mmCIF file of C-alpha atoms in Angstrom:
data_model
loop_
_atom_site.group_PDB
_atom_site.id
_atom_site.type_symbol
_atom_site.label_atom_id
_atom_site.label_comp_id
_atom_site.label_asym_id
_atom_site.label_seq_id
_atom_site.Cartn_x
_atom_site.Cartn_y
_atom_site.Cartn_z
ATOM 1 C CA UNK F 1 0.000 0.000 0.000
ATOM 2 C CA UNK F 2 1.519 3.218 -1.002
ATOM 3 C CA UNK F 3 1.642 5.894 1.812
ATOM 4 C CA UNK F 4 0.027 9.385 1.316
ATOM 5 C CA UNK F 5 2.686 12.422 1.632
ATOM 6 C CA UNK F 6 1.571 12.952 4.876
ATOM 7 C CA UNK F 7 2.076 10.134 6.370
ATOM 8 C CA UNK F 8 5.813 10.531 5.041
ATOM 9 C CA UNK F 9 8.376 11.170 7.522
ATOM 10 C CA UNK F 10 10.967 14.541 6.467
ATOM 11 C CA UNK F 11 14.261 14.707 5.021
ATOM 12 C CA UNK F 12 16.625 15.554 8.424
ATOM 13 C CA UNK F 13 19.578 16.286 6.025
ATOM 14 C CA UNK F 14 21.878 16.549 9.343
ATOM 15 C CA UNK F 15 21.618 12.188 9.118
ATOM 16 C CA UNK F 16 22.839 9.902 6.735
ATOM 17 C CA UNK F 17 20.367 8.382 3.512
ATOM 18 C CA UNK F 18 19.540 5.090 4.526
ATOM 19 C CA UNK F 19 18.071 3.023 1.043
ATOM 20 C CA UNK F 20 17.068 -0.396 1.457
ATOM 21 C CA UNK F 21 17.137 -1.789 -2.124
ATOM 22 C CA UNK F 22 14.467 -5.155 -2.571
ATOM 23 C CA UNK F 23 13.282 -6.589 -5.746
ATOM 24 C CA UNK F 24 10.221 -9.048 -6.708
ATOM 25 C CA UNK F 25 9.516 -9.785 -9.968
ATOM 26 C CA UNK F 26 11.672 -7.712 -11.911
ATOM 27 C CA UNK F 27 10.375 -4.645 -10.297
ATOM 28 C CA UNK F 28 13.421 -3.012 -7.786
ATOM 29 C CA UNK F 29 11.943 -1.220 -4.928
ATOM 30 C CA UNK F 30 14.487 1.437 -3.075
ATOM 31 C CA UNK F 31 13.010 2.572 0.888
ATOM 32 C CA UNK F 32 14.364 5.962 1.341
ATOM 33 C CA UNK F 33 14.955 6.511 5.218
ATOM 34 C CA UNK F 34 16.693 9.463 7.811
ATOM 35 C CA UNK F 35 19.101 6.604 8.898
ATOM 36 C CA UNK F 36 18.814 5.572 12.632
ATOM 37 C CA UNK F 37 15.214 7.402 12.446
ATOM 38 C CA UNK F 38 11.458 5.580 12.231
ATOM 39 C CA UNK F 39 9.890 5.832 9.128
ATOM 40 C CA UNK F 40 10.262 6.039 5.480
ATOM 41 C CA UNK F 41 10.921 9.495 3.326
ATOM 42 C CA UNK F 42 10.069 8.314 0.287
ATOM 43 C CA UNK F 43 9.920 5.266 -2.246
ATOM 44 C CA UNK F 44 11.342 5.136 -5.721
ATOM 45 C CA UNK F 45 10.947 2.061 -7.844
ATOM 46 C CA UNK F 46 11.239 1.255 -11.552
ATOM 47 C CA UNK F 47 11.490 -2.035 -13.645
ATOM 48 C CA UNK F 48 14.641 -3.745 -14.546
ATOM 49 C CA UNK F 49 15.937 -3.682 -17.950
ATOM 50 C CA UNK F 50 15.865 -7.142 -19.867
ATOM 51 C CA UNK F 51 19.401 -7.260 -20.003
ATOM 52 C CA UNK F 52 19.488 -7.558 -15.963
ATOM 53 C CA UNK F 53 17.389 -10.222 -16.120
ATOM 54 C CA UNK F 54 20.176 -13.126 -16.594
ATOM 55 C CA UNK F 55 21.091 -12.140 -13.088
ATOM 56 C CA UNK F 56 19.863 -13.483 -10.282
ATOM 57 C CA UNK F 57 16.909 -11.219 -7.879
ATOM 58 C CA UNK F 58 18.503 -9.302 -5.537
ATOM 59 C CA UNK F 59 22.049 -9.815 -6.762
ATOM 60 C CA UNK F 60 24.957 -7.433 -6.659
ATOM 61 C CA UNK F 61 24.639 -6.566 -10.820
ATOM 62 C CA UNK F 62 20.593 -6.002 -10.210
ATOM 63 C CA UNK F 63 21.625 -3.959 -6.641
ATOM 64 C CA UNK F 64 24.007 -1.821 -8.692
ATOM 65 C CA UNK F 65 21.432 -1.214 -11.649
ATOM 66 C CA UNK F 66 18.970 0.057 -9.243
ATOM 67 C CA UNK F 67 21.761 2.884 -7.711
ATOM 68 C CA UNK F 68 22.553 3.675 -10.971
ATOM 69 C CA UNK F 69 19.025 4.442 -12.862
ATOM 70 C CA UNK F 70 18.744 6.250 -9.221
ATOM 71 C CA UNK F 71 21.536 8.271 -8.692
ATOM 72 C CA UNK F 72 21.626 11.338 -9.561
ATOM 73 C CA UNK F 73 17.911 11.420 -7.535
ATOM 74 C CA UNK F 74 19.433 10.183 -4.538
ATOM 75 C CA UNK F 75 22.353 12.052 -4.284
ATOM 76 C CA UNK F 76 20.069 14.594 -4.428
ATOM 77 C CA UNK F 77 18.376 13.783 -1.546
ATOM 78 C CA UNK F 78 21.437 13.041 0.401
ATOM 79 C CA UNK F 79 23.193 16.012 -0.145
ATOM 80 C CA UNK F 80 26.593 15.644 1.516
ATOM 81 C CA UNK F 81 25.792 13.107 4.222
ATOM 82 C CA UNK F 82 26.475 9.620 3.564
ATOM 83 C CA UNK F 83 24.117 7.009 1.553
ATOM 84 C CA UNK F 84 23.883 3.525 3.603
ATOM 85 C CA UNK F 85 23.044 1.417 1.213
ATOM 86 C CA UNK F 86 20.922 -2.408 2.232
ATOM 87 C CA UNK F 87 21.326 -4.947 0.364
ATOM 88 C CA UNK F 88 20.901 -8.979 -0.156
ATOM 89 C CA UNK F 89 23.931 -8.073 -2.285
ATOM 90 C CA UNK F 90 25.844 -7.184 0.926
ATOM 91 C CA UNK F 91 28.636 -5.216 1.673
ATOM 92 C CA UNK F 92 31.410 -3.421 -0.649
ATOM 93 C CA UNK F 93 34.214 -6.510 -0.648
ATOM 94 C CA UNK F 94 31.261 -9.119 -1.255
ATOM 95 C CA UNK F 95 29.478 -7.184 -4.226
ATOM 96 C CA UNK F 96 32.950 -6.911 -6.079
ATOM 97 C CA UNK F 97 33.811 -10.286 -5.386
ATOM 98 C CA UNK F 98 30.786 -11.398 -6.914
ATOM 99 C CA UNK F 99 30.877 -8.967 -10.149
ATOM 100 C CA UNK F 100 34.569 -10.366 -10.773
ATOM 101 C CA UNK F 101 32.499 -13.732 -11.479
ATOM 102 C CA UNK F 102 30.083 -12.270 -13.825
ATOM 103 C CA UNK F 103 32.407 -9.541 -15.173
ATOM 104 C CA UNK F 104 32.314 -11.022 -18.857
ATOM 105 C CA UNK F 105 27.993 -11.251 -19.073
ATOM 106 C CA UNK F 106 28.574 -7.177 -18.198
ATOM 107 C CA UNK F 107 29.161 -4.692 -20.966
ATOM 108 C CA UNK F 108 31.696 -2.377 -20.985
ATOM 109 C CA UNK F 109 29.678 0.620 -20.284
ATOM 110 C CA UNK F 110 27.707 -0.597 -17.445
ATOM 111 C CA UNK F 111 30.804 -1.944 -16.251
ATOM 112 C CA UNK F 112 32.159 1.389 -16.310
ATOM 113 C CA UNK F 113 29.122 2.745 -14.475
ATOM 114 C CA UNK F 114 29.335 0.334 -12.004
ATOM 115 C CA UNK F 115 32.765 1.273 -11.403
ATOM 116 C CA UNK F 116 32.261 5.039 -10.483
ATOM 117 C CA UNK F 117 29.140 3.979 -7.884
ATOM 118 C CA UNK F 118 31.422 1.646 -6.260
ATOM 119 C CA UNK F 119 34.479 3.907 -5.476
ATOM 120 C CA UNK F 120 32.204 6.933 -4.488
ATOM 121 C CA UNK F 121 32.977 7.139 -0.434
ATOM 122 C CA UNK F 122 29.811 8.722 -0.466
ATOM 123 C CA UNK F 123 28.190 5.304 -0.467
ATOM 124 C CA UNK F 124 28.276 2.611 2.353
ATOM 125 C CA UNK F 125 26.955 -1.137 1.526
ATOM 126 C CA UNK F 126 25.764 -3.174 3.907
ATOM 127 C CA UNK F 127 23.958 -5.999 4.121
ATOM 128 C CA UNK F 128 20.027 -6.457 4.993
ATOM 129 C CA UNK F 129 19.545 -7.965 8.548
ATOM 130 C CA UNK F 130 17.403 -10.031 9.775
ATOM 131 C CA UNK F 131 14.585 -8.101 11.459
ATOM 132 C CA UNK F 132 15.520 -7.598 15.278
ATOM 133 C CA UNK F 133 11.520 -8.001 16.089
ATOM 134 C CA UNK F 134 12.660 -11.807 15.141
ATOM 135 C CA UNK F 135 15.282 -11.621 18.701
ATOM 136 C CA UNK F 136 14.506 -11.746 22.119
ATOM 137 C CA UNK F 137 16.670 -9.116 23.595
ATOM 138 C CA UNK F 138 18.650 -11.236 26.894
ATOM 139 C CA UNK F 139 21.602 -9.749 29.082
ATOM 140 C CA UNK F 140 24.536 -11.760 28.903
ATOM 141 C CA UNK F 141 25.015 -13.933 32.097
ATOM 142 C CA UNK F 142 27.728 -11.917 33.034
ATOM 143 C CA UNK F 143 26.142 -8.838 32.872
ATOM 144 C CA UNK F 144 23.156 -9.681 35.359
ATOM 145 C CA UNK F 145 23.991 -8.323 37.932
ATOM 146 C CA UNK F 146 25.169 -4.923 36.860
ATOM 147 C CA UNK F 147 22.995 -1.868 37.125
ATOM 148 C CA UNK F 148 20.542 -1.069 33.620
ATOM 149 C CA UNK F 149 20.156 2.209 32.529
ATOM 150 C CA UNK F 150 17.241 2.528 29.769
ATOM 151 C CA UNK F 151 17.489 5.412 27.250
ATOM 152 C CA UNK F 152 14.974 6.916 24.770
ATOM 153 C CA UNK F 153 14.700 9.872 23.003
ATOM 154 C CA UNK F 154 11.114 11.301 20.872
ATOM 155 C CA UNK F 155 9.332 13.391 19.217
ATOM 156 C CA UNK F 156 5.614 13.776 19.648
ATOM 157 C CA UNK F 157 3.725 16.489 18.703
ATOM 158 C CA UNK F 158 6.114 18.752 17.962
ATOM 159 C CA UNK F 159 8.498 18.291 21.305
ATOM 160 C CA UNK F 160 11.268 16.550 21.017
ATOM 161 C CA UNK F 161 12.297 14.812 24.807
ATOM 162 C CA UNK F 162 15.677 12.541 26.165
ATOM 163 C CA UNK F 163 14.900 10.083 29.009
ATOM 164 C CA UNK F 164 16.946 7.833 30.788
ATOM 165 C CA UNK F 165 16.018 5.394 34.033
ATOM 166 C CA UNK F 166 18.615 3.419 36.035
ATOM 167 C CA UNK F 167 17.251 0.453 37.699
ATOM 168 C CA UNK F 168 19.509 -2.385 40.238
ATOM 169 C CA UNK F 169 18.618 -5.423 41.090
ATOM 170 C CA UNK F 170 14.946 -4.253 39.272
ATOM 171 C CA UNK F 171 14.293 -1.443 41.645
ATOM 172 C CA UNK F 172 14.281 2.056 39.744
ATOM 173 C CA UNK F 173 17.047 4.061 41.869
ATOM 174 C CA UNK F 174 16.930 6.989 39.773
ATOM 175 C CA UNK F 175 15.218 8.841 36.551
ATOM 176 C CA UNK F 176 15.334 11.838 34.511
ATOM 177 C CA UNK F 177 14.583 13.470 31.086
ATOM 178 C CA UNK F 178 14.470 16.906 29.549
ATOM 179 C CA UNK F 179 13.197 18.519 26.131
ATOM 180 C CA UNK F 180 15.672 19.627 23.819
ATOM 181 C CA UNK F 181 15.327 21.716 19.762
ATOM 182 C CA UNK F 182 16.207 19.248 17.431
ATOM 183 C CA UNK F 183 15.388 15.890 16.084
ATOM 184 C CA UNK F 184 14.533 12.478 17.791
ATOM 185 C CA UNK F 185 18.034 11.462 16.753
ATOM 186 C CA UNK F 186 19.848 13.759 18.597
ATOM 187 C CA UNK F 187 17.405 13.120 21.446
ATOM 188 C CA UNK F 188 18.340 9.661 21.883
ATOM 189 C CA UNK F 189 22.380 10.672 21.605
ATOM 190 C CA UNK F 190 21.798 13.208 24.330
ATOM 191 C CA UNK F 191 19.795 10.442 26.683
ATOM 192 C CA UNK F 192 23.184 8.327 26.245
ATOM 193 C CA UNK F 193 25.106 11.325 27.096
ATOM 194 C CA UNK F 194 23.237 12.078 30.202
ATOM 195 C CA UNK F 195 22.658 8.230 31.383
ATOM 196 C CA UNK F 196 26.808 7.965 31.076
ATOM 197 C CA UNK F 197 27.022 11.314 33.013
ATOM 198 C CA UNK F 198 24.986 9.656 36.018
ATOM 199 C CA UNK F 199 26.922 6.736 36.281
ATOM 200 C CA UNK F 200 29.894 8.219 36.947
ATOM 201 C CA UNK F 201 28.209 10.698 39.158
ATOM 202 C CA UNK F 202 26.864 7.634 40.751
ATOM 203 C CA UNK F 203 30.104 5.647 40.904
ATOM 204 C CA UNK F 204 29.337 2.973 38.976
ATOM 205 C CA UNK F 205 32.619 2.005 36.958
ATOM 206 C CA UNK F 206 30.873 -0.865 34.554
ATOM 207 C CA UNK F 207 26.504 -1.295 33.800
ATOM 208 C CA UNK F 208 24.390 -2.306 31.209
ATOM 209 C CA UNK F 209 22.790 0.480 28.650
ATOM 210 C CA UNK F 210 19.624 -0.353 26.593
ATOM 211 C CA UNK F 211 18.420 1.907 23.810
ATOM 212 C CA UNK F 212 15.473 0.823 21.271
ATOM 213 C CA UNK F 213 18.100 3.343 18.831
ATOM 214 C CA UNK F 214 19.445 1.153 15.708
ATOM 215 C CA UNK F 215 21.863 4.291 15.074
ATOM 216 C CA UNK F 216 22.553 4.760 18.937
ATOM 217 C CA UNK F 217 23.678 1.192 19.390
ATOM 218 C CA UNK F 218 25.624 0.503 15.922
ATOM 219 C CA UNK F 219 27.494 3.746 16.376
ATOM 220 C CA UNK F 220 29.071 2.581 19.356
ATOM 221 C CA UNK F 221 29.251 -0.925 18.580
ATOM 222 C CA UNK F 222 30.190 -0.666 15.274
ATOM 223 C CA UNK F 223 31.096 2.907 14.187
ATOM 224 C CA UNK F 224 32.990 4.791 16.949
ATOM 225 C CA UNK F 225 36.347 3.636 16.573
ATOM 226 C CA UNK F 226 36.454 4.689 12.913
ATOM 227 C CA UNK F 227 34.576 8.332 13.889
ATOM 228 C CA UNK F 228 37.350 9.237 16.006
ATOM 229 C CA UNK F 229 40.067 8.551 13.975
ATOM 230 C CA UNK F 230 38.595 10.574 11.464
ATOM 231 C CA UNK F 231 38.329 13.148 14.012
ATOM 232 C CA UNK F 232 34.049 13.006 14.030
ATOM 233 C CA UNK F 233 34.133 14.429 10.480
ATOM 234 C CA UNK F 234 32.498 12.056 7.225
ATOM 235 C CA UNK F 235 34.673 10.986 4.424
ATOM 236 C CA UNK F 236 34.433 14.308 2.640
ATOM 237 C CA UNK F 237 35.477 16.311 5.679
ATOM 238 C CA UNK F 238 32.000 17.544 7.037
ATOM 239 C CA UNK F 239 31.257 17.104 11.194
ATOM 240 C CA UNK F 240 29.559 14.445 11.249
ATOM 241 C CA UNK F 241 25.591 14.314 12.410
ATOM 242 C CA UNK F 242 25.603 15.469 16.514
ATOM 243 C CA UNK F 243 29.638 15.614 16.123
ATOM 244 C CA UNK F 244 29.520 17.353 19.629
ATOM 245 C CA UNK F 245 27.838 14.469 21.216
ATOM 246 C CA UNK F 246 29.166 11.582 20.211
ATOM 247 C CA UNK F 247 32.549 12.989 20.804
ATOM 248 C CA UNK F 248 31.415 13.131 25.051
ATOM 249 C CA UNK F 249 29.936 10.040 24.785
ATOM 250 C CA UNK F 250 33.465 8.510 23.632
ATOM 251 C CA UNK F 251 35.113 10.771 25.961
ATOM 252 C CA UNK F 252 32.382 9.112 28.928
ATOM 253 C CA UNK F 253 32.725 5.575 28.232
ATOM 254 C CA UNK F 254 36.817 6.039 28.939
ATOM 255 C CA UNK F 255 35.493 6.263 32.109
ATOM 256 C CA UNK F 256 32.439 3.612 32.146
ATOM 257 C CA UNK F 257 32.479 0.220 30.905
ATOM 258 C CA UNK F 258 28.928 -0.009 29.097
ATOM 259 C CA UNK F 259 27.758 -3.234 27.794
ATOM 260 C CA UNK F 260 25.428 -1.646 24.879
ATOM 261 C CA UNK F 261 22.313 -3.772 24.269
ATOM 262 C CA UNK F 262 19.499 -3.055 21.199
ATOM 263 C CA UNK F 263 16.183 -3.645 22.469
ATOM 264 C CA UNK F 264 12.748 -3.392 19.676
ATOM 265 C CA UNK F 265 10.763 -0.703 20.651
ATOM 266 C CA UNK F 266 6.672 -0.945 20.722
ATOM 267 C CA UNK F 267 6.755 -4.975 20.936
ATOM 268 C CA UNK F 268 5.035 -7.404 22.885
ATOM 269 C CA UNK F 269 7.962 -9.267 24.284
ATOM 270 C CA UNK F 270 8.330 -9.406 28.337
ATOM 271 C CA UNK F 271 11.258 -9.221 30.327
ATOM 272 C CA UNK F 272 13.984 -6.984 31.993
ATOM 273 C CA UNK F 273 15.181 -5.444 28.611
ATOM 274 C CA UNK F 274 11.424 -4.999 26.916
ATOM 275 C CA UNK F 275 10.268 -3.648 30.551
ATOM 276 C CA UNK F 276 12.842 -0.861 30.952
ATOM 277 C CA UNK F 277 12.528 -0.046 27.299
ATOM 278 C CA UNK F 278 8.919 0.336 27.806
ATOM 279 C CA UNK F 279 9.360 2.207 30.929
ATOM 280 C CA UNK F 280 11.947 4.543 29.394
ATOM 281 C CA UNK F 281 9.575 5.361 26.464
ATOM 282 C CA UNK F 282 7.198 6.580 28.908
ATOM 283 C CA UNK F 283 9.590 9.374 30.217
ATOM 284 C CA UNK F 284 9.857 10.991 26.667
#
């Protein structure tokens, strides 16, 4: 079912372009997404040319059709953040290990094509996960004991709020949350930021952190290390989204050994981790 404009979210051109890229029957759908943010921005989708279609569905040569026919569109859209790109094809070293196979059913000038898409920094491949819905969120066994601070950050009707809870041994010791100008994004960053600020004011040297943030959680899990060798900034030498931030939260965690843990939002699941998430929403 195709979404009406208003039920669209906006372009936050502060974030990253996250495009998930899906096809079915010969027909390539691209999800256009603030990344780390709920909901889509738009949808752009177009048939595959009969040549593609000696290639198998979802495929790196079919992937790199789609960004191509799209480009210049969602560069557009981008601007000069990054474009995440999701794929069944994968990331960067898999899709060119797979075109080397196929190199000789490619003509030269979509080879060529191909080419300039994949040595653009601008763009980062990845590949599509399963959906986290599908995981029961459980603390590690050595990590049961240590205190759980819940995070959240929203925007509803027009205010945007950071909230963070700290509960031991499931008692709530302590809460707080704020409203900020800005996005839900940078809400959820600041909730980190404050939560890690209370555990040292609170003395504890190593706890659990819980966010229902995709963006939050990868960043530090995945992402920080390279953001601070490239001193916060993207690969074309812009400050990266919330710069300021992110570079206290890697300062904070010098100082506190958080266990980061990604926890679905809005589910039905039960126990500690869907709890505090649930409680945590209620603060923002």
């Amino acid at each position: 079912m195709a979404l009406q404009s208003g039920e669209l979210e906006r372009r936050n051109d502060k974030v990253p372009l996250s495009v998930h890229v899906t096809e079915q029957d010969d027909e390539a759908m691209l999800t256009l997404a603030n990344y780390g943010e709920k909901g889509p921005i738009a949808f752009l989708s177009h048939q595959q040319e009969p040549a593609m279609k000696k290639f198998s569905e979802n495929g790196a040569e079919r992937v790199l059709a789609s960004m191509t026919k799209q480009l210049l569109q969602l560069q557009a859209i981008a601007k000069e953040q990054p474009i995440i790109i999701f794929s069944m094809a994968g990331e960067l070293a898999r899709i060119k290990k797979n075109l080397v196979v196929n190199q000789a059913r490619v003509n030269s000038q979509k080879w060529s094509q191909w080419g300039m898409v994949l040595g653009d920094n601008q763009f980062d491949w990845r590949m599509i996960k399963l959906k986290r819905e599908e995981k029961m969120t459980k603390y590690h066994d050595k990590h049961q004991n240590l205190p759980k601070y819940f995070t959240d950050g929203s925007e509803r009707a027009g205010k945007v709020k950071w909230g963070y809870l700290v509960r031991h041994d499931r008692k709530l010791i302590t809460s707080q949350s704020g409203e900020i100008t800005g996005t839900a994004q940078l809400a959820e960053v600041m909730a980190v930021e404050k939560a890690l600020q209370k555990a040292i004011e609170l003395g504890h040297k190593e706890i659990v952190l819980t966010s229902d943030s995709e963006y939050l959680v990868d960043g530090v899990q995945k992402e920080l290390e390279t953001w601070r060798v490239n001193g916060f900034h993207t690969a074309r030498g812009k400050p990266m989204a919330h710069k300021e931030q992110w570079e206290k939260i890697d300062k904070l965690l010098q100082e506190v050994n958080a266990h980061f843990y990604h926890q679905v939002s809005h589910t039905k699941q039960t126990g500690e981790a869907a709890d505090g998430n649930r409680e945590s929403s209620r603060s923002t």
